[in-house]
Amino acid sequence: MGGAVLATTGSVLTACGNAGPTYYTLSSVPGMIYRGSASIIEVRTPSLAGFLDKDRIVSEISNNKLTLSSSDAWGDNVTNMIGRVMMLNLAQRLPDARIFLQNQATETTPQVYVEMDISKFNQDSSGNAIVTADLVIRYNGDKPAKFNRLLTLQKTPADSGTQALVVALSQLLGQVSDTAAENLRDLPASSTL
């Protein structure tokens, strides 16, 4: 990726005054481009551990204690953002494929499904951003998975602030997208799946 990160995070949507929370959004991160896959790919809405699926950002999980930020919140449902970012990341990495989100208006039936079950999406007690995701790629819906790997990734944020945490989580989703794109790049054209 050459160190270039185009993560636009920390979209502040606060009302006048300091009474409301600061809202953040995840962002897509560029990666290696793979040409040739003309498949139709659906990114399914990821499943997220219930204790992470909060409006407020989970700032830390340590010693069985869940800490939510008192002033920082997600700008949208976090599972929706993760799915959207995954779709945008894959669209950038696989420009010849048609990639869309589950339940998005489309006239085409997908031949490939990308699924994620996320059990960690937070900061750990050492201050590292951590993402643990079971990444699954299926052809033609209910057939056995062609790819299934549990990924545990971590990154040290640039500083201790929430914006740096959100940037690091976006970058880790970029790494999950890299793994998916590498395993989707050699798919045959959609008519032959």
C-alpha positions in Angstrom: 0.0 0.0 0.0 3.0 2.2 0.1 2.0 3.7 3.5 -0.7 5.7 1.8 -3.8 5.7 3.8 -6.8 7.6 2.7 -8.8 7.3 5.9 -11.2 10.1 6.4 -12.4 9.6 9.9 -13.6 11.6 12.8 -16.5 13.2 11.0 -17.7 15.5 13.7 -21.4 15.9 13.7 -21.8 17.6 17.1 -24.5 20.1 17.8 -23.6 23.6 19.0 -22.0 23.4 22.3 -20.3 20.5 24.0 -23.4 18.7 25.2 -23.6 16.0 22.5 -21.2 13.2 21.5 -18.6 13.3 18.8 -19.5 11.0 16.0 -17.0 8.9 14.0 -17.2 6.8 10.8 -15.0 4.1 9.4 -13.3 4.7 6.1 -12.1 2.6 3.1 -8.4 2.1 2.7 -6.7 1.5 -0.6 -5.0 -1.8 -1.4 -3.4 -3.8 -4.2 -5.6 -3.9 -7.4 -6.3 -7.3 -8.9 -7.5 -7.3 -12.5 -9.5 -10.0 -14.3 -12.2 -11.2 -11.9 -15.5 -10.3 -13.5 -17.6 -12.0 -10.9 -20.7 -10.7 -9.1 -19.9 -10.5 -5.4 -22.2 -9.8 -2.5 -20.8 -8.6 0.8 -23.2 -9.9 3.4 -24.0 -7.8 6.5 -21.4 -8.9 9.0 -22.3 -10.4 12.3 -20.8 -8.6 15.3 -20.5 -9.8 18.9 -23.4 -8.2 20.7 -21.2 -6.5 23.3 -19.5 -4.6 20.5 -22.7 -3.6 18.7 -23.2 -0.3 20.6 -23.9 3.3 19.6 -21.0 4.4 21.9 -17.5 3.3 20.8 -16.1 0.5 22.9 -12.9 2.1 24.1 -11.4 -0.9 25.8 -12.0 -4.5 26.9 -9.8 -5.5 29.8 -10.1 -8.0 32.7 -13.7 -8.9 31.7 -14.6 -5.2 31.8 -16.2 -3.5 28.9 -15.5 0.3 28.7 -17.7 2.5 26.5 -16.6 6.0 25.6 -18.6 8.6 27.4 -18.3 11.2 24.6 -17.6 9.3 21.3 -20.1 7.4 19.3 -20.4 5.8 15.9 -22.1 7.9 13.2 -24.1 4.9 12.0 -24.8 1.3 13.0 -21.3 -0.2 13.3 -22.2 -3.4 11.4 -23.6 -1.3 8.5 -20.3 0.7 8.4 -18.1 -2.4 8.5 -20.1 -3.9 5.6 -20.0 -0.7 3.6 -16.2 -0.3 4.1 -15.6 -3.9 3.2 -17.6 -3.4 0.0 -15.8 -0.2 -0.9 -12.4 -1.8 -0.2 -13.2 -4.8 -2.4 -14.5 -2.6 -5.2 -11.2 -0.7 -5.2 -9.2 -3.9 -5.1 -11.3 -5.8 -7.7 -12.3 -3.2 -10.2 -13.5 -5.7 -12.8 -16.0 -7.3 -10.4 -19.4 -6.1 -9.5 -19.6 -5.8 -5.8 -22.6 -4.8 -3.7 -24.0 -5.0 -0.2 -26.6 -7.5 1.0 -30.1 -6.1 0.5 -28.8 -3.4 -1.8 -31.0 -2.8 -4.9 -29.6 -4.9 -7.7 -30.9 -6.6 -10.8 -28.3 -9.5 -10.6 -28.0 -12.6 -8.5 -24.6 -12.9 -6.9 -22.4 -15.9 -7.5 -20.0 -15.2 -4.7 -20.7 -14.2 -1.1 -18.3 -12.6 1.4 -19.2 -13.1 5.0 -17.6 -12.0 8.3 -18.3 -12.9 11.9 -16.5 -10.3 14.0 -15.7 -11.2 17.7 -13.2 -8.3 18.4 -13.4 -4.7 17.1 -12.0 -2.6 19.8 -8.9 -1.4 21.7 -7.2 -3.9 24.0 -5.6 -3.2 27.4 -2.2 -2.5 25.7 -3.8 0.3 23.6 -3.7 -1.7 20.3 -6.6 -1.7 17.9 -7.7 -5.3 17.4 -9.9 -7.0 14.9 -10.8 -10.7 15.0 -12.9 -11.8 12.1 -13.9 -15.2 10.7 -13.8 -14.4 7.0 -15.8 -16.8 4.7 -16.1 -16.8 0.9 -18.8 -19.0 -0.6 -19.7 -19.6 -4.3 -23.3 -20.0 -5.3 -24.8 -19.3 -1.8 -25.1 -22.4 0.3 -22.3 -24.6 -1.1 -19.5 -25.3 1.4 -17.2 -22.4 1.9 -14.3 -22.1 -0.6 -12.4 -20.0 1.9 -12.7 -19.8 5.7 -10.1 -18.3 7.9 -10.0 -16.8 11.4 -8.0 -13.5 11.2 -6.7 -11.8 14.3 -5.1 -8.5 13.4 -3.8 -5.6 15.5 -2.3 -2.2 15.0 -1.0 0.4 17.4 -2.9 3.7 16.8 -1.0 6.9 16.2 -2.0 8.3 19.6 -4.4 7.5 22.4 -7.4 9.5 20.9 -10.6 8.0 19.5 -9.9 9.3 16.0 -6.6 7.4 15.9 -8.4 4.2 17.1 -11.0 4.6 14.4 -8.2 5.1 11.7 -6.4 2.0 13.0 -9.7 -0.1 12.9 -10.3 1.2 9.3 -6.7 0.1 8.4 -7.3 -3.4 9.9 -10.5 -3.7 7.9 -8.3 -2.9 4.9 -6.1 -5.9 5.8 -9.2 -8.1 6.1 -10.2 -6.8 2.6 -6.7 -7.6 1.3 -7.1 -11.2 2.4 -10.5 -11.4 0.8 -9.4 -9.8 -2.5 -6.4 -12.2 -2.8 -8.8 -15.1 -2.6 -11.3 -13.6 -4.9 -8.9 -12.4 -7.7 -8.8 -15.7 -9.6 -12.6 -16.3 -9.8 -13.9 -17.3 -13.1 -16.4 -15.0 -14.9 -19.8 -15.0 -13.3 -21.5 -17.2 -15.9 -19.1 -20.1 -15.1 -19.4 -20.2 -11.3 
